[in-house]
Short mmCIF file of C-alpha atoms and ligand atoms in Angstrom, two decimals:
data_model
loop_
_atom_site.label_atom_id
_atom_site.label_comp_id
_atom_site.label_asym_id
_atom_site.label_seq_id
_atom_site.Cartn_x
_atom_site.Cartn_y
_atom_site.Cartn_z
CA MET A 1 42.62 -2.06 -43.59
CA ALA A 2 42.22 -0.81 -40.06
CA TYR A 3 43.76 2.54 -39.30
CA THR A 4 47.21 2.49 -37.66
CA VAL A 5 48.91 5.56 -36.24
CA PRO A 6 51.68 6.68 -38.63
CA LYS A 7 55.00 8.09 -37.44
CA LEU A 8 55.39 11.77 -38.29
CA ALA A 9 58.49 12.56 -40.26
CA ASP A 10 57.40 16.12 -40.97
CA TYR A 11 56.22 18.36 -38.11
CA SER A 12 55.09 21.24 -40.30
CA ALA A 13 51.64 22.66 -39.58
CA ALA A 14 50.34 21.32 -42.92
CA ALA A 15 51.61 17.80 -42.27
CA LEU A 16 50.10 17.78 -38.78
CA THR A 17 46.72 19.00 -40.04
CA SER A 18 46.56 16.37 -42.73
CA ALA A 19 47.59 13.53 -40.37
CA ALA A 20 44.92 14.66 -37.89
CA ALA A 21 42.27 14.89 -40.58
CA GLU A 22 43.00 11.35 -41.73
CA CYS A 23 42.75 10.11 -38.16
CA VAL A 24 39.33 11.79 -37.69
CA ARG A 25 38.08 10.38 -41.00
CA GLU A 26 39.09 6.83 -40.05
CA CYS A 27 37.52 7.14 -36.61
CA ALA A 28 34.22 8.34 -38.11
CA ARG A 29 34.28 5.51 -40.63
CA GLU A 30 34.71 2.91 -37.88
CA ALA A 31 31.95 4.57 -35.81
CA ASN A 32 29.56 4.09 -38.70
CA ARG A 33 30.25 0.39 -38.84
CA VAL A 34 29.29 -0.26 -35.23
CA ARG A 35 26.25 -2.57 -35.17
CA THR A 36 26.13 -4.26 -31.80
CA VAL A 37 26.73 -3.43 -28.18
CA ALA A 38 29.84 -5.61 -28.22
CA GLU A 39 31.17 -3.81 -31.28
CA LEU A 40 30.54 -0.47 -29.62
CA LYS A 41 32.63 -1.49 -26.64
CA ALA A 42 35.46 -2.77 -28.84
CA PHE A 43 35.39 0.46 -30.85
CA ARG A 44 35.53 2.61 -27.73
CA ASP A 45 38.41 0.57 -26.29
CA ARG A 46 40.34 0.70 -29.54
CA TRP A 47 40.29 4.51 -29.61
CA LEU A 48 40.22 5.55 -25.98
CA ALA A 49 41.89 2.78 -23.94
CA ARG A 50 44.65 4.22 -21.77
CA LYS A 51 46.88 1.28 -22.58
CA GLY A 52 47.50 1.02 -26.31
CA GLY A 53 44.41 2.99 -27.47
CA VAL A 54 44.83 5.05 -30.64
CA LEU A 55 44.89 8.34 -28.69
CA THR A 56 47.60 7.01 -26.36
CA GLN A 57 49.63 5.93 -29.37
CA ILE A 58 49.30 9.39 -30.91
CA ASN A 59 50.57 10.88 -27.68
CA ASP A 60 53.59 8.59 -27.78
CA LEU A 61 54.35 8.72 -31.50
CA TRP A 62 53.56 12.31 -32.33
CA LEU A 63 54.20 14.32 -29.18
CA LYS A 64 57.08 12.61 -27.49
CA ASN A 65 59.13 12.51 -30.72
CA ALA A 66 58.37 16.10 -31.73
CA PRO A 67 61.42 18.38 -32.12
CA LYS A 68 61.64 21.10 -29.46
CA GLU A 69 60.55 23.97 -31.67
CA ALA A 70 57.45 22.08 -32.91
CA LYS A 71 56.31 20.81 -29.45
CA ARG A 72 53.91 23.67 -28.75
CA GLU A 73 52.15 23.52 -32.11
CA ALA A 74 52.01 19.72 -32.03
CA GLY A 75 50.60 19.77 -28.47
CA MET A 76 47.76 22.07 -29.46
CA GLY A 77 46.98 20.08 -32.59
CA VAL A 78 46.89 16.79 -30.68
CA ASN A 79 44.61 18.27 -28.03
CA GLN A 80 42.11 19.37 -30.66
CA LEU A 81 42.31 15.97 -32.30
CA LYS A 82 41.65 14.23 -28.97
CA ALA A 83 38.56 16.32 -28.35
CA ARG A 84 37.21 15.50 -31.80
CA ILE A 85 37.85 11.78 -31.44
CA GLN A 86 36.15 11.74 -28.04
CA GLU A 87 33.12 13.41 -29.59
CA ILE A 88 32.91 10.83 -32.34
CA VAL A 89 33.24 7.93 -29.91
CA ALA A 90 30.61 9.41 -27.59
CA SER A 91 28.09 9.82 -30.39
CA ALA A 92 28.58 6.33 -31.79
CA ILE A 93 25.45 4.28 -31.03
CA ALA A 94 24.73 0.62 -31.20
CA PRO A 95 21.34 -0.32 -32.61
CA PRO A 96 19.01 -1.36 -29.77
CA VAL A 97 18.33 -4.81 -31.13
CA GLU A 98 21.13 -7.20 -31.86
CA PRO A 99 21.72 -9.44 -34.87
CA ALA A 100 18.35 -11.19 -35.14
CA LEU A 101 16.43 -8.06 -36.08
CA ALA A 102 19.31 -6.55 -38.02
CA ARG A 103 19.32 -9.67 -40.18
CA CYS A 104 15.56 -9.64 -40.39
CA GLU A 105 15.54 -6.08 -41.68
CA THR A 106 18.10 -6.72 -44.36
CA VAL A 107 17.18 -10.25 -45.39
CA ASP A 108 13.63 -11.39 -44.81
CA ARG A 109 11.82 -8.60 -42.84
CA VAL A 110 9.14 -9.24 -40.22
CA ASP A 111 6.81 -12.12 -41.03
CA VAL A 112 3.33 -10.67 -40.37
CA SER A 113 1.69 -14.05 -40.85
CA LEU A 114 3.28 -15.49 -37.69
CA PRO A 115 0.79 -15.91 -34.81
CA GLY A 116 0.97 -13.12 -32.22
CA ILE A 117 1.89 -13.51 -28.55
CA ARG A 118 -1.24 -14.52 -26.69
CA ARG A 119 -1.80 -12.65 -23.43
CA PRO A 120 -3.91 -14.81 -21.12
CA ILE A 121 -7.03 -13.09 -19.79
CA GLY A 122 -7.10 -13.02 -15.98
CA ALA A 123 -9.99 -14.17 -13.79
CA GLU A 124 -11.55 -12.43 -10.83
CA HIS A 125 -9.97 -13.62 -7.60
CA PRO A 126 -12.40 -15.76 -5.55
CA VAL A 127 -12.09 -13.47 -2.50
CA MET A 128 -12.81 -10.38 -4.61
CA ARG A 129 -15.70 -12.17 -6.22
CA ALA A 130 -17.27 -13.23 -2.92
CA SER A 131 -16.74 -9.72 -1.57
CA ARG A 132 -18.27 -8.07 -4.62
CA GLU A 133 -21.27 -10.43 -4.59
CA MET A 134 -21.88 -9.84 -0.87
CA CYS A 135 -21.64 -6.07 -1.34
CA ALA A 136 -24.02 -6.33 -4.30
CA VAL A 137 -26.67 -7.90 -2.07
CA PHE A 138 -26.41 -4.89 0.25
CA GLN A 139 -26.36 -2.47 -2.66
CA ARG A 140 -29.69 -3.86 -3.82
CA LEU A 141 -31.03 -2.90 -0.38
CA GLY A 142 -29.85 0.69 -0.83
CA PHE A 143 -26.41 0.52 0.77
CA SER A 144 -23.53 2.23 -1.02
CA ILE A 145 -19.81 1.34 -1.01
CA ALA A 146 -17.32 3.26 1.14
CA GLU A 147 -13.58 2.75 1.39
CA GLY A 148 -10.70 3.94 3.56
CA PRO A 149 -6.91 3.67 3.97
CA VAL A 150 -5.11 0.45 4.92
CA VAL A 151 -2.44 2.39 6.84
CA GLU A 152 -4.52 3.94 9.58
CA THR A 153 -4.02 6.00 12.72
CA ASP A 154 -4.54 4.68 16.21
CA TYR A 155 -7.36 7.22 16.51
CA TYR A 156 -9.54 5.74 13.75
CA ASN A 157 -8.60 2.10 14.30
CA PHE A 158 -9.12 2.19 18.07
CA GLU A 159 -9.80 5.39 19.97
CA ALA A 160 -12.85 6.67 18.08
CA LEU A 161 -14.25 3.12 18.11
CA ASN A 162 -14.38 3.30 21.89
CA PHE A 163 -11.18 1.37 22.57
CA PRO A 164 -9.63 3.72 25.16
CA PRO A 165 -5.79 3.86 25.34
CA ASN A 166 -4.43 0.75 27.13
CA HIS A 167 -7.85 -0.93 27.02
CA PRO A 168 -7.39 -4.73 27.06
CA ALA A 169 -9.72 -5.14 24.05
CA ARG A 170 -6.88 -3.72 21.92
CA ASP A 171 -4.88 -6.87 22.68
CA THR A 172 -7.40 -9.05 20.90
CA GLN A 173 -6.43 -7.51 17.57
CA ASP A 174 -2.70 -8.41 17.32
CA THR A 175 -1.87 -5.13 15.67
CA LEU A 176 1.02 -4.58 13.26
CA PHE A 177 2.42 -1.10 13.98
CA ILE A 178 4.46 1.04 11.62
CA ALA A 179 7.98 1.39 13.07
CA GLY A 180 9.44 4.62 14.43
CA GLN A 181 6.19 6.26 15.62
CA GLN A 182 7.01 6.43 19.35
CA SER A 183 7.67 10.15 19.35
CA LYS A 184 4.10 10.93 18.17
CA PRO A 185 1.07 11.20 20.47
CA GLN A 186 -0.60 7.78 20.61
CA ARG A 187 -3.67 8.76 18.58
CA GLU A 188 -1.52 9.84 15.61
CA ARG A 189 0.63 6.71 15.46
CA LEU A 190 0.29 4.70 12.26
CA LEU A 191 -0.59 1.03 12.04
CA LEU A 192 -1.99 -1.43 9.53
CA ARG A 193 -5.73 -1.36 10.19
CA THR A 194 -6.83 -4.51 11.98
CA HIS A 195 -10.42 -4.20 10.78
CA THR A 196 -12.52 -2.13 8.36
CA SER A 197 -14.43 -0.50 11.25
CA PRO A 198 -12.33 2.75 11.14
CA VAL A 199 -14.09 3.56 7.87
CA GLN A 200 -17.32 3.87 9.89
CA ILE A 201 -15.87 6.93 11.62
CA ARG A 202 -14.22 8.32 8.49
CA THR A 203 -17.50 8.13 6.60
CA MET A 204 -19.58 9.64 9.41
CA GLU A 205 -17.11 12.56 9.54
CA LYS A 206 -17.83 13.21 5.86
CA MET A 207 -21.53 12.36 5.49
CA ARG A 208 -24.41 13.39 7.69
CA PRO A 209 -27.09 10.85 8.64
CA PRO A 210 -28.95 8.97 7.35
CA ILE A 211 -26.28 6.65 5.94
CA ARG A 212 -26.18 3.07 4.78
CA ILE A 213 -22.76 1.83 3.71
CA VAL A 214 -20.81 -1.37 3.12
CA ILE A 215 -17.03 -1.23 3.33
CA PRO A 216 -14.94 -3.93 1.64
CA GLY A 217 -11.20 -3.86 2.29
CA THR A 218 -7.88 -5.39 3.23
CA VAL A 219 -6.85 -5.69 6.89
CA HIS A 220 -3.75 -7.05 8.67
CA ARG A 221 -3.09 -8.83 11.94
CA ASN A 222 0.00 -10.39 13.42
CA ASP A 223 -1.41 -13.92 13.11
CA PRO A 224 0.78 -16.83 12.02
CA PRO A 225 -0.57 -18.28 8.77
CA ASP A 226 -2.50 -21.55 8.95
CA ALA A 227 -5.51 -23.08 7.20
CA SER A 228 -7.88 -20.46 8.61
CA HIS A 229 -5.56 -17.48 9.35
CA SER A 230 -3.53 -15.15 7.20
CA PRO A 231 -1.69 -12.01 8.36
CA MET A 232 -3.41 -10.21 5.47
CA PHE A 233 -7.09 -10.85 4.92
CA HIS A 234 -10.29 -9.10 3.88
CA GLN A 235 -13.37 -7.82 5.61
CA ILE A 236 -16.74 -6.41 4.71
CA GLU A 237 -18.09 -3.89 7.17
CA GLY A 238 -21.58 -2.43 7.29
CA LEU A 239 -23.16 0.58 8.93
CA ALA A 240 -26.70 1.96 8.89
CA VAL A 241 -27.58 5.11 10.85
CA ASP A 242 -30.93 6.88 10.87
CA ARG A 243 -33.72 7.80 13.23
CA ASN A 244 -35.25 4.78 14.98
CA ILE A 245 -32.89 2.08 13.73
CA THR A 246 -33.50 -1.00 15.88
CA PHE A 247 -31.99 -4.40 16.54
CA GLY A 248 -34.95 -5.75 14.55
CA ASN A 249 -33.69 -3.84 11.49
CA LEU A 250 -30.25 -5.39 12.04
CA LYS A 251 -31.65 -8.92 12.24
CA GLY A 252 -33.98 -8.48 9.27
CA THR A 253 -31.26 -6.99 7.07
CA LEU A 254 -28.66 -9.63 7.87
CA ASP A 255 -31.10 -12.54 7.66
CA HIS A 256 -32.18 -11.38 4.21
CA THR A 257 -28.61 -10.88 2.93
CA MET A 258 -27.45 -14.30 4.16
CA LYS A 259 -30.36 -15.98 2.37
CA GLU A 260 -29.50 -14.09 -0.80
CA PHE A 261 -25.84 -14.99 -0.57
CA PHE A 262 -25.83 -18.58 0.67
CA GLY A 263 -29.28 -19.75 -0.45
CA SER A 264 -32.84 -19.18 0.75
CA SER A 265 -32.88 -22.21 3.06
CA VAL A 266 -30.24 -20.88 5.51
CA LYS A 267 -31.39 -19.72 8.92
CA THR A 268 -29.63 -17.15 11.08
CA SER A 269 -29.02 -17.14 14.83
CA PHE A 270 -27.75 -14.29 17.00
CA ARG A 271 -25.75 -14.92 20.18
CA PRO A 272 -24.57 -12.28 22.66
CA SER A 273 -21.02 -11.07 22.33
CA PHE A 274 -18.84 -8.04 23.05
CA PHE A 275 -17.29 -5.35 20.86
CA PRO A 276 -16.24 -1.96 22.27
CA PHE A 277 -18.04 -0.06 19.49
CA THR A 278 -21.44 -1.79 19.68
CA GLU A 279 -23.89 -2.24 22.54
CA PRO A 280 -25.53 -4.67 22.62
CA SER A 281 -23.24 -6.85 20.48
CA ALA A 282 -23.82 -10.21 18.88
CA GLU A 283 -22.23 -12.90 16.80
CA MET A 284 -24.37 -14.11 13.95
CA TYR A 285 -24.39 -17.73 12.85
CA VAL A 286 -25.93 -19.23 9.73
CA SER A 287 -27.25 -22.78 9.68
CA CYS A 288 -24.68 -24.98 7.97
CA PHE A 289 -25.55 -25.07 4.28
CA ILE A 290 -23.12 -27.90 3.77
CA CYS A 291 -24.77 -30.51 6.05
CA GLY A 292 -28.16 -28.78 6.12
CA GLY A 293 -27.75 -28.10 9.84
CA SER A 294 -27.55 -31.73 10.92
CA GLY A 295 -23.82 -31.66 11.74
CA ASN A 296 -23.24 -34.82 9.70
CA ARG A 297 -22.71 -35.69 6.07
CA GLU A 298 -22.91 -39.04 4.31
CA SER A 299 -19.12 -39.13 4.31
CA GLY A 300 -18.94 -38.53 8.08
CA PRO A 301 -18.90 -35.60 10.52
CA CYS A 302 -19.36 -32.14 8.94
CA ARG A 303 -16.09 -30.24 9.35
CA PRO A 304 -17.03 -26.67 8.30
CA CYS A 305 -19.58 -26.41 11.15
CA LYS A 306 -17.57 -28.66 13.49
CA GLN A 307 -20.67 -30.87 13.74
CA THR A 308 -22.68 -28.09 15.41
CA GLY A 309 -24.91 -27.38 12.42
CA TRP A 310 -24.06 -23.65 12.73
CA ILE A 311 -21.30 -21.52 11.21
CA GLU A 312 -20.16 -18.24 12.74
CA ILE A 313 -20.25 -15.57 10.05
CA LEU A 314 -19.96 -12.12 11.56
CA GLY A 315 -19.91 -9.74 14.51
CA CYS A 316 -22.58 -7.07 14.81
CA GLY A 317 -24.51 -4.84 17.14
CA MET A 318 -26.11 -1.47 17.78
CA VAL A 319 -23.62 1.38 17.43
CA ASP A 320 -22.43 2.37 20.91
CA PRO A 321 -23.47 5.96 21.80
CA ASN A 322 -19.82 6.61 22.77
CA VAL A 323 -18.88 6.15 19.10
CA PHE A 324 -21.45 8.73 17.98
CA GLU A 325 -19.93 11.20 20.48
CA PHE A 326 -16.81 11.36 18.26
CA VAL A 327 -18.87 12.54 15.26
CA LYS A 328 -21.65 14.31 17.12
CA ASP A 329 -20.91 17.64 15.43
CA ASN A 330 -21.80 16.17 12.05
CA GLY A 331 -25.37 15.36 13.01
CA TYR A 332 -24.83 12.14 14.96
CA ASP A 333 -26.51 13.05 18.24
CA PRO A 334 -27.00 9.71 20.04
CA LYS A 335 -30.19 11.06 21.60
CA LYS A 336 -31.76 11.53 18.17
CA ILE A 337 -30.34 8.77 15.99
CA SER A 338 -29.30 5.15 16.30
CA GLY A 339 -27.59 2.64 14.07
CA PHE A 340 -26.44 -0.90 13.56
CA ALA A 341 -23.07 -2.18 12.36
CA PHE A 342 -21.57 -5.49 11.36
CA GLY A 343 -18.29 -6.90 10.13
CA MET A 344 -17.44 -10.19 8.44
CA GLY A 345 -14.40 -11.89 6.90
CA ALA A 346 -14.58 -11.89 3.12
CA ASP A 347 -12.01 -14.69 2.85
CA ARG A 348 -14.04 -16.79 5.25
CA ILE A 349 -17.27 -16.41 3.31
CA ALA A 350 -15.34 -17.24 0.12
CA LEU A 351 -13.94 -20.40 1.77
CA LEU A 352 -17.46 -21.43 2.78
CA LYS A 353 -19.20 -20.52 -0.44
CA TYR A 354 -16.67 -22.19 -2.74
CA GLY A 355 -15.86 -25.15 -0.46
CA VAL A 356 -12.14 -24.34 -0.13
CA ASP A 357 -10.49 -25.78 2.99
CA ASP A 358 -7.31 -23.67 3.30
CA ILE A 359 -7.18 -19.86 3.24
CA GLN A 360 -3.51 -20.01 2.20
CA LEU A 361 -4.59 -21.24 -1.23
CA PHE A 362 -6.13 -17.83 -1.88
CA PHE A 363 -2.82 -16.02 -1.54
CA GLN A 364 -0.22 -18.37 -3.02
CA GLY A 365 -0.86 -17.20 -6.56
CA ASP A 366 -1.04 -20.75 -7.96
CA VAL A 367 -2.72 -20.33 -11.35
CA ARG A 368 -3.98 -23.94 -11.33
CA PHE A 369 -6.04 -23.11 -8.24
CA LEU A 370 -7.20 -19.66 -9.36
CA ARG A 371 -8.15 -20.88 -12.84
CA GLN A 372 -11.17 -22.62 -11.30
CA TRP A 373 -12.88 -19.21 -11.07
CA ALA A 374 -12.12 -18.25 -14.68
N1 LIG B 401 -14.34 -5.13 13.64
C1 LIG B 401 -14.68 -6.41 14.22
C2 LIG B 401 -13.51 -7.36 14.07
O1 LIG B 401 -12.73 -7.22 13.18
C3 LIG B 401 -15.89 -6.99 13.55
C4 LIG B 401 -17.12 -6.21 13.85
C5 LIG B 401 -17.93 -6.58 14.94
C6 LIG B 401 -17.49 -5.13 13.10
C7 LIG B 401 -19.07 -5.90 15.24
C8 LIG B 401 -18.65 -4.41 13.40
C9 LIG B 401 -19.44 -4.84 14.50
O2 LIG B 401 -19.03 -3.35 12.72
O3 LIG B 401 -20.54 -4.13 14.78
O4 LIG B 401 -13.37 -8.25 14.87
#
């Protein structure tokens, strides 16, 4: 039988004590029976609810009816009782798992022969794989990997790469700026790096020449997504600085790496271009390994090379002496050393290498697409 609050006929100290003790005992008994979260709530409401809870009833039945001379004693006794009941209710706990496990523990226990939950093994993302394989080709030539932050300052992303403030070449990069930076000097303002080139400067600040590094990483630009653009994409940057580095070294290195990566039959072609941080600058093309350079396939015109037989792969050039001026104190005196640099899109080389026709597929997280690289 559930506990109900009795009326007090006798207001003697002994009668009060024994009525209170019974109340505490009953409350503790009910607390022990709580098994579920729902039961815990019902238990708490039954004892503490302002309207009709057991403590409210005790207030009404025991205090309000107490004769004048017993009011003080009864008040103190009821206060103590309330504190005790609140303690019991507060310490009542529901078991964390509801009926299924409770039943399982008491009736049939856990069945260890049931098959476990299989956690599928992931696969390397095609962009990461292309990037790792390209970097590996350079590593075999003696390059090491360098990395830098994705949230970058204007100084590293632009200024130290010879993009002066307000230079129009900055407009070509559709930069995404971090909000609320206007009060800072321009060079300290934060942005999402638009290329991996800032890591050239960061590495030259830390390491004296000679250096040979490749820099894989994520970059952002305010480009609307389409089949060949994504506001987030990946680049692989390269930098070699030493005495007597020449454009011939640049061509030989890149020609070798492209043959390693795309196949030994590809040819490379360098065409003049402009980047603020290299002089001279070039764009490098590889002969189309899809149509063999003819511009046509059996099925019709070759789309990846737009029927030209050549595919643009990267930008490159000889490091501009103005760039070395920013790190001159660390041994990069442009009169004594020279270097070459290059930068390519990792997503783009993954598209080409794996014959994927839409960059968006890389970032939609569709397991049916990604499983092809498992
Ligand atoms: N940072 C350039 C871009 O994102 C690519 C690039 C061109 C990097 C020439 C280089 C380079 O290191 O020498 O458009």
